[in-house]
């Protein structure tokens, strides 16, 4: 038999933390935390997508950049800014019938016939002018060979059949001059294919392979068979396009003397010049110096590389804006926007300094290409390149469903209890009013 004085367990409804107001405050506090956390979650998970200077990139369509072989520009633009390097040719002739005025006229007509090849703005002067892009031609009467020294070209008019070739001499000089100033115009596709891509720094590595090492894995990455296929079989040297060169040195002695290595390294020098894109002199022109290349070749290479870098930077910037416009989920951070803006500024500088210095134009074009490539291959952009919006739903739905389900159930339960309490209170008031009325 239970003791009536024994203490009964408390009624849960009378506990302070089980009261209706406390319970609703707890539920409201949970919702308040969720509501306050939503902006923080949105900030931490949203994609940083800054606006790119698309209008400046589109304006590049009005800037024509020649690669040396042909020029390209959109026909929609009425204003075209061409990248041209001014060249001043100073002509001096010792032959009376080939005066400066006659040669200037012949040169101008010949250049007009080759107007489809862009990239140079050639001016002929009969007075001695100095400065960037100045070259000198001395036409000698009794000389038979064309020699270059520095930026000077000495060319003769003597020929075995002089009378028959008199009318062709000015055209021959113009053709030689054009091949010296813009050798890329006559460059074949195979010659262009073997040139390495431009880089501000190139690392040279010399590897000595003996008979045993050649049978191992040391040369597996070298496409030697392709090099042999492209090269004459009688040669002991092979060029791997955009990679390097190979020289076969078959000697019985294990000791390699300096004299023995002179010929292979001379071949390496020629291979390196070919890989770097240093143009060859025309067959009728010889060098009067001991340098591996002349100033004519170096200037032509600098102008060609500057044009290629500017054209590649332009195409890369246009690809970036097109890709960002196409993929709405792609992030664009401040680093990408800054690289694009700096690349555009470097490209503008290329067109500004091309008139005064081809070396500075190469420097700015290299900077523009480097910045544009860095922006295109930015890890922040590539990370979400293949991350569609459906993946977001698959990631966040389990997280939000587990949090929202109990909170929504608690709110629905409280609403139902509130409505039930209101009905009970209304019924109680009606019964009280009826009792008072009786």
XYZ file of C-alpha atoms in Angstrom:
438
model
C 0.000 0.000 0.000
C 1.525 3.325 -1.125
C 2.105 6.108 1.324
C -0.188 9.034 0.407
C 2.386 11.428 1.768
C 5.022 10.178 -0.670
C 6.150 12.872 -3.098
C 4.660 12.459 -6.586
C 6.769 13.138 -9.699
C 6.278 16.661 -11.029
C 3.928 17.308 -13.894
C 6.026 17.979 -17.053
C 3.751 20.810 -18.026
C 4.603 22.623 -14.812
C 8.365 22.565 -15.404
C 9.871 25.924 -16.379
C 11.792 24.646 -19.378
C 8.735 22.710 -20.586
C 6.478 25.715 -20.643
C 4.954 26.763 -23.922
C 6.707 30.128 -24.030
C 10.140 28.622 -23.283
C 9.693 25.931 -25.910
C 8.692 28.444 -28.545
C 11.616 30.687 -27.650
C 13.992 27.768 -28.103
C 12.515 26.969 -31.517
C 12.659 30.667 -32.490
C 16.307 30.831 -31.413
C 17.151 27.935 -33.719
C 15.462 29.688 -36.619
C 17.205 32.938 -35.726
C 20.593 31.195 -35.888
C 19.717 29.690 -39.265
C 18.539 33.017 -40.665
C 21.657 34.813 -39.428
C 23.904 32.044 -40.808
C 22.406 32.172 -44.299
C 24.294 35.394 -45.347
C 27.555 33.963 -43.998
C 26.999 30.698 -45.855
C 26.087 32.583 -49.010
C 29.235 34.687 -48.750
C 31.566 31.747 -48.140
C 30.054 29.499 -50.825
C 29.182 32.009 -53.530
C 31.390 32.246 -56.636
C 33.527 35.362 -56.919
C 32.692 36.495 -60.441
C 34.075 39.935 -61.217
C 33.331 41.700 -64.466
C 36.052 41.483 -67.093
C 36.840 44.448 -69.372
C 35.006 42.817 -72.263
C 34.631 46.081 -74.166
C 38.403 46.559 -74.244
C 38.880 42.972 -75.363
C 36.320 43.435 -78.148
C 38.175 46.545 -79.248
C 41.153 44.301 -80.046
C 39.219 43.153 -83.108
C 40.049 46.520 -84.609
C 43.767 45.942 -84.086
C 45.341 44.058 -86.938
C 48.328 41.901 -86.048
C 50.354 40.354 -88.843
C 52.223 37.107 -88.249
C 54.522 37.854 -91.173
C 52.825 35.548 -93.687
C 49.374 37.077 -93.820
C 47.356 39.598 -91.896
C 43.940 39.150 -90.433
C 41.322 41.575 -89.112
C 37.582 41.588 -88.807
C 35.723 43.376 -91.567
C 33.089 44.671 -89.203
C 35.382 47.378 -87.890
C 35.799 50.516 -89.893
C 38.867 51.543 -87.899
C 41.877 49.247 -87.937
C 45.077 49.819 -86.003
C 47.872 47.829 -87.602
C 51.000 46.626 -85.850
C 53.764 47.756 -88.169
C 57.446 48.308 -87.573
C 58.932 51.310 -89.421
C 62.062 50.532 -91.404
C 64.292 53.172 -92.988
C 66.515 52.052 -95.868
C 69.383 54.368 -96.769
C 70.479 53.797 -100.360
C 73.876 54.744 -101.722
C 74.845 53.795 -105.283
C 78.188 53.935 -107.057
C 76.515 53.107 -110.389
C 75.197 56.124 -112.287
C 72.335 54.301 -114.000
C 71.147 52.995 -110.621
C 70.781 56.257 -108.798
C 69.014 56.592 -105.498
C 65.885 57.992 -107.180
C 65.687 55.116 -109.698
C 66.187 52.471 -107.059
C 63.681 54.103 -104.729
C 61.083 54.037 -107.503
C 61.806 50.385 -108.329
C 61.688 49.418 -104.665
C 58.406 51.246 -104.108
C 56.735 49.553 -107.082
C 57.996 46.145 -106.003
C 56.754 46.655 -102.453
C 53.363 47.802 -103.765
C 52.990 44.493 -105.620
C 53.625 42.659 -102.327
C 51.222 44.753 -100.286
C 49.310 41.705 -99.076
C 52.229 40.891 -96.778
C 51.935 43.176 -93.779
C 54.130 43.958 -90.807
C 56.622 46.532 -92.102
C 56.414 50.181 -93.074
C 59.414 50.683 -95.315
C 60.750 54.071 -96.258
C 63.631 54.715 -98.663
C 65.965 57.620 -98.046
C 68.832 58.955 -100.073
C 70.304 60.711 -97.037
C 71.989 59.105 -94.085
C 69.420 58.575 -91.325
C 70.127 56.924 -88.032
C 67.940 55.439 -85.356
C 65.971 52.270 -84.708
C 65.122 50.360 -87.859
C 67.721 52.057 -90.035
C 69.509 49.965 -92.663
C 72.077 50.843 -95.301
C 72.486 49.546 -98.843
C 75.640 50.268 -100.825
C 75.433 49.306 -104.495
C 78.902 48.707 -105.918
C 79.725 48.479 -109.577
C 82.402 45.792 -109.694
C 81.347 43.665 -106.720
C 79.892 40.240 -107.459
C 78.824 39.084 -104.007
C 76.293 40.508 -101.597
C 77.784 40.933 -98.142
C 76.152 42.026 -94.904
C 77.973 43.486 -91.960
C 75.993 44.871 -89.081
C 72.996 46.600 -90.664
C 74.864 47.345 -93.883
C 74.309 45.503 -97.155
C 76.888 45.736 -99.897
C 75.608 44.380 -103.185
C 77.136 44.389 -106.649
C 75.811 44.691 -110.176
C 78.419 42.577 -111.981
C 77.089 39.524 -113.776
C 78.252 37.150 -116.465
C 75.378 38.244 -118.713
C 75.336 41.847 -117.587
C 73.471 43.323 -120.553
C 70.617 40.827 -120.309
C 70.266 41.267 -116.585
C 70.416 45.058 -116.323
C 66.658 45.427 -116.119
C 66.423 42.694 -113.493
C 69.076 44.089 -111.161
C 66.749 46.490 -109.288
C 64.155 43.734 -108.863
C 66.839 41.364 -107.639
C 68.057 43.913 -105.106
C 64.473 44.526 -103.954
C 63.867 40.806 -103.588
C 67.068 40.378 -101.571
C 66.162 43.322 -99.379
C 62.676 41.924 -98.753
C 64.036 38.508 -97.793
C 66.396 40.187 -95.330
C 63.739 42.397 -93.750
C 60.881 39.883 -93.648
C 62.212 36.341 -94.116
C 59.105 34.809 -92.531
C 57.121 35.748 -95.650
C 58.932 33.004 -97.592
C 59.070 30.539 -94.706
C 57.751 27.056 -95.431
C 55.341 25.205 -93.162
C 57.983 22.621 -92.216
C 60.394 25.371 -91.180
C 57.714 27.046 -89.082
C 56.777 23.715 -87.476
C 60.239 23.060 -86.046
C 60.536 26.411 -84.247
C 59.990 26.248 -80.486
C 57.305 28.371 -78.900
C 58.445 31.666 -77.518
C 59.612 31.740 -73.915
C 61.515 34.486 -72.076
C 63.893 31.842 -70.767
C 65.049 28.666 -72.499
C 67.040 25.975 -70.721
C 69.750 24.234 -72.727
C 70.618 20.651 -71.822
C 73.450 18.673 -73.432
C 73.161 14.904 -73.006
C 75.868 12.440 -73.871
C 74.492 8.973 -74.690
C 76.820 6.025 -75.123
C 75.860 2.786 -76.838
C 74.455 1.171 -73.692
C 72.430 4.194 -72.572
C 70.735 4.453 -75.953
C 69.263 1.005 -75.386
C 67.706 2.053 -72.057
C 65.007 4.536 -71.151
C 67.132 7.673 -71.482
C 65.963 8.467 -75.013
C 62.437 7.065 -74.979
C 60.884 10.553 -74.965
C 62.850 11.555 -78.064
C 61.073 10.865 -81.337
C 64.252 9.812 -83.096
C 62.505 7.788 -85.790
C 60.437 10.810 -86.826
C 63.579 12.941 -86.900
C 65.363 10.413 -89.110
C 62.336 10.262 -91.408
C 62.364 14.042 -91.847
C 66.150 14.274 -92.283
C 68.405 12.968 -95.070
C 69.631 9.485 -94.346
C 73.193 10.436 -95.278
C 73.420 12.965 -92.462
C 74.727 12.179 -89.004
C 72.650 14.971 -87.412
C 68.892 15.034 -86.855
C 66.586 17.805 -85.704
C 63.599 17.077 -83.484
C 61.025 19.827 -84.149
C 60.388 22.048 -81.127
C 62.548 19.782 -78.970
C 66.246 19.532 -79.784
C 68.866 17.970 -81.970
C 70.904 14.772 -82.196
C 74.432 14.356 -83.545
C 75.892 10.894 -84.094
C 79.588 10.784 -83.312
C 81.123 7.425 -84.196
C 84.640 7.296 -82.796
C 86.627 4.316 -81.633
C 88.563 6.262 -79.009
C 86.811 6.707 -75.636
C 88.456 10.102 -75.199
C 86.677 13.122 -76.723
C 89.139 15.905 -77.380
C 88.269 19.558 -77.928
C 89.162 19.262 -81.593
C 86.868 16.263 -81.955
C 83.924 18.142 -80.418
C 84.308 21.185 -82.637
C 82.214 19.759 -85.478
C 79.337 18.428 -83.292
C 79.013 21.727 -81.455
C 79.049 23.639 -84.716
C 76.119 21.452 -85.737
C 74.458 22.112 -82.367
C 74.790 25.817 -83.053
C 72.991 25.534 -86.367
C 70.286 23.358 -84.811
C 69.787 25.831 -81.966
C 69.435 28.750 -84.372
C 66.851 26.761 -86.357
C 64.895 25.867 -83.215
C 64.902 29.478 -82.024
C 63.593 30.646 -85.388
C 66.639 32.631 -86.505
C 66.071 33.024 -90.254
C 68.692 32.037 -92.780
C 70.328 34.577 -95.008
C 69.231 34.532 -98.644
C 71.364 32.183 -100.773
C 72.914 35.109 -102.603
C 73.991 36.913 -99.410
C 77.031 36.130 -97.281
C 78.021 37.408 -93.876
C 81.160 39.473 -93.528
C 81.441 38.884 -89.782
C 82.327 36.051 -87.447
C 79.076 36.162 -85.491
C 76.656 33.206 -85.808
C 73.954 35.568 -87.051
C 73.759 39.111 -88.358
C 71.840 42.138 -87.137
C 69.462 41.709 -90.088
C 68.539 38.215 -88.867
C 68.263 39.289 -85.231
C 66.011 42.254 -86.053
C 63.778 40.095 -88.245
C 63.487 37.504 -85.464
C 62.615 40.154 -82.856
C 59.900 41.638 -85.072
C 58.499 38.196 -85.911
C 58.371 37.115 -82.257
C 56.741 40.393 -81.239
C 54.026 39.923 -83.876
C 53.426 36.300 -82.864
C 53.237 37.141 -79.146
C 50.827 40.011 -79.763
C 48.600 37.833 -81.974
C 48.602 34.955 -79.461
C 47.881 37.298 -76.549
C 44.985 38.823 -78.476
C 43.498 35.398 -79.231
C 43.941 34.246 -75.626
C 42.165 37.304 -74.210
C 39.279 36.849 -76.623
C 39.040 33.181 -75.631
C 38.902 34.106 -71.933
C 36.002 36.525 -72.351
C 34.137 34.080 -74.598
C 34.611 31.252 -72.093
C 33.497 33.340 -69.115
C 30.448 34.531 -71.036
C 29.571 30.974 -72.053
C 30.004 29.314 -68.625
C 28.018 31.256 -66.043
C 29.349 29.124 -63.208
C 32.991 30.012 -63.863
C 34.566 32.150 -61.113
C 36.515 35.278 -62.015
C 38.683 36.509 -59.174
C 40.621 39.703 -58.730
C 43.819 37.989 -59.865
C 42.238 36.970 -63.185
C 40.746 40.406 -63.736
C 44.071 42.040 -62.902
C 45.982 39.808 -65.316
C 43.512 40.569 -68.116
C 43.729 44.312 -67.485
C 47.534 44.238 -67.335
C 47.673 42.143 -70.517
C 45.490 44.694 -72.302
C 47.757 47.477 -71.076
C 50.829 45.612 -72.320
C 49.185 45.095 -75.722
C 48.439 48.809 -75.959
C 52.100 49.476 -75.181
C 53.145 47.139 -78.002
C 51.357 49.297 -80.570
C 52.757 52.465 -79.009
C 56.430 51.471 -78.863
C 56.533 49.523 -82.152
C 57.293 52.771 -83.976
C 60.369 53.454 -81.891
C 61.787 50.120 -80.722
C 61.120 46.560 -81.830
C 62.962 45.302 -78.723
C 60.531 47.088 -76.404
C 57.643 45.805 -78.514
C 58.930 42.257 -77.985
C 59.235 42.882 -74.258
C 55.666 44.184 -73.938
C 54.263 41.464 -76.212
C 55.974 38.811 -74.097
C 54.477 40.352 -70.969
C 51.013 40.463 -72.574
C 51.208 36.808 -73.640
C 52.448 35.691 -70.224
C 49.675 37.546 -68.373
C 46.967 36.368 -70.768
C 48.112 32.743 -70.489
C 48.277 32.975 -66.702
C 44.734 34.313 -66.604
C 43.463 31.607 -68.968
C 45.028 28.766 -66.954
C 44.219 30.233 -63.546
C 43.552 27.343 -61.109
C 40.552 29.165 -59.643
C 38.857 29.203 -63.043
C 39.724 25.653 -63.984
C 38.491 24.229 -60.654
C 34.821 24.820 -61.461
C 35.062 24.499 -65.221
C 33.366 21.071 -65.131
C 31.169 21.633 -62.042
C 27.581 22.235 -63.255
C 24.782 23.604 -61.087
C 23.242 20.140 -60.655
C 26.246 19.142 -58.579
C 25.417 21.915 -56.106
C 21.985 20.494 -55.495
C 23.446 17.037 -54.969
C 25.899 18.381 -52.384
C 23.683 20.784 -50.435
C 20.339 18.928 -50.457
C 21.343 16.255 -47.879
C 22.839 18.928 -45.634
C 19.879 21.303 -45.644
C 17.277 18.521 -45.553
C 18.683 17.102 -42.296
C 18.663 20.554 -40.693
C 15.395 21.910 -42.095
C 13.207 18.812 -41.547
C 13.156 18.840 -37.685
C 12.901 22.631 -37.552
C 9.960 22.657 -39.956
C 8.306 19.803 -38.016
C 8.699 21.735 -34.734
C 7.136 24.848 -36.261
C 4.201 22.865 -37.694
C 3.660 21.131 -34.353
C 3.672 24.445 -32.496
C 1.237 25.968 -34.995
C -1.138 23.052 -34.556
C -0.864 23.306 -30.743
C -1.473 27.065 -30.917
C -4.579 26.601 -33.052
C -5.812 23.860 -30.721
C -5.264 26.088 -27.695
C -7.142 28.936 -29.357
C -10.107 26.681 -30.108
C -10.119 25.406 -26.535
C -9.973 28.937 -25.164
C -12.805 30.027 -27.465
C -14.952 27.077 -26.426
C -14.294 27.824 -22.762
C -15.320 31.454 -23.238
C -18.525 30.382 -24.968
C -19.424 28.010 -22.109
C -18.736 30.711 -19.531
C -20.850 33.210 -21.433
C -23.702 30.678 -21.682
C -23.589 29.993 -17.919
C -23.730 33.704 -17.180
C -26.644 34.109 -19.550
C -28.622 31.326 -17.763
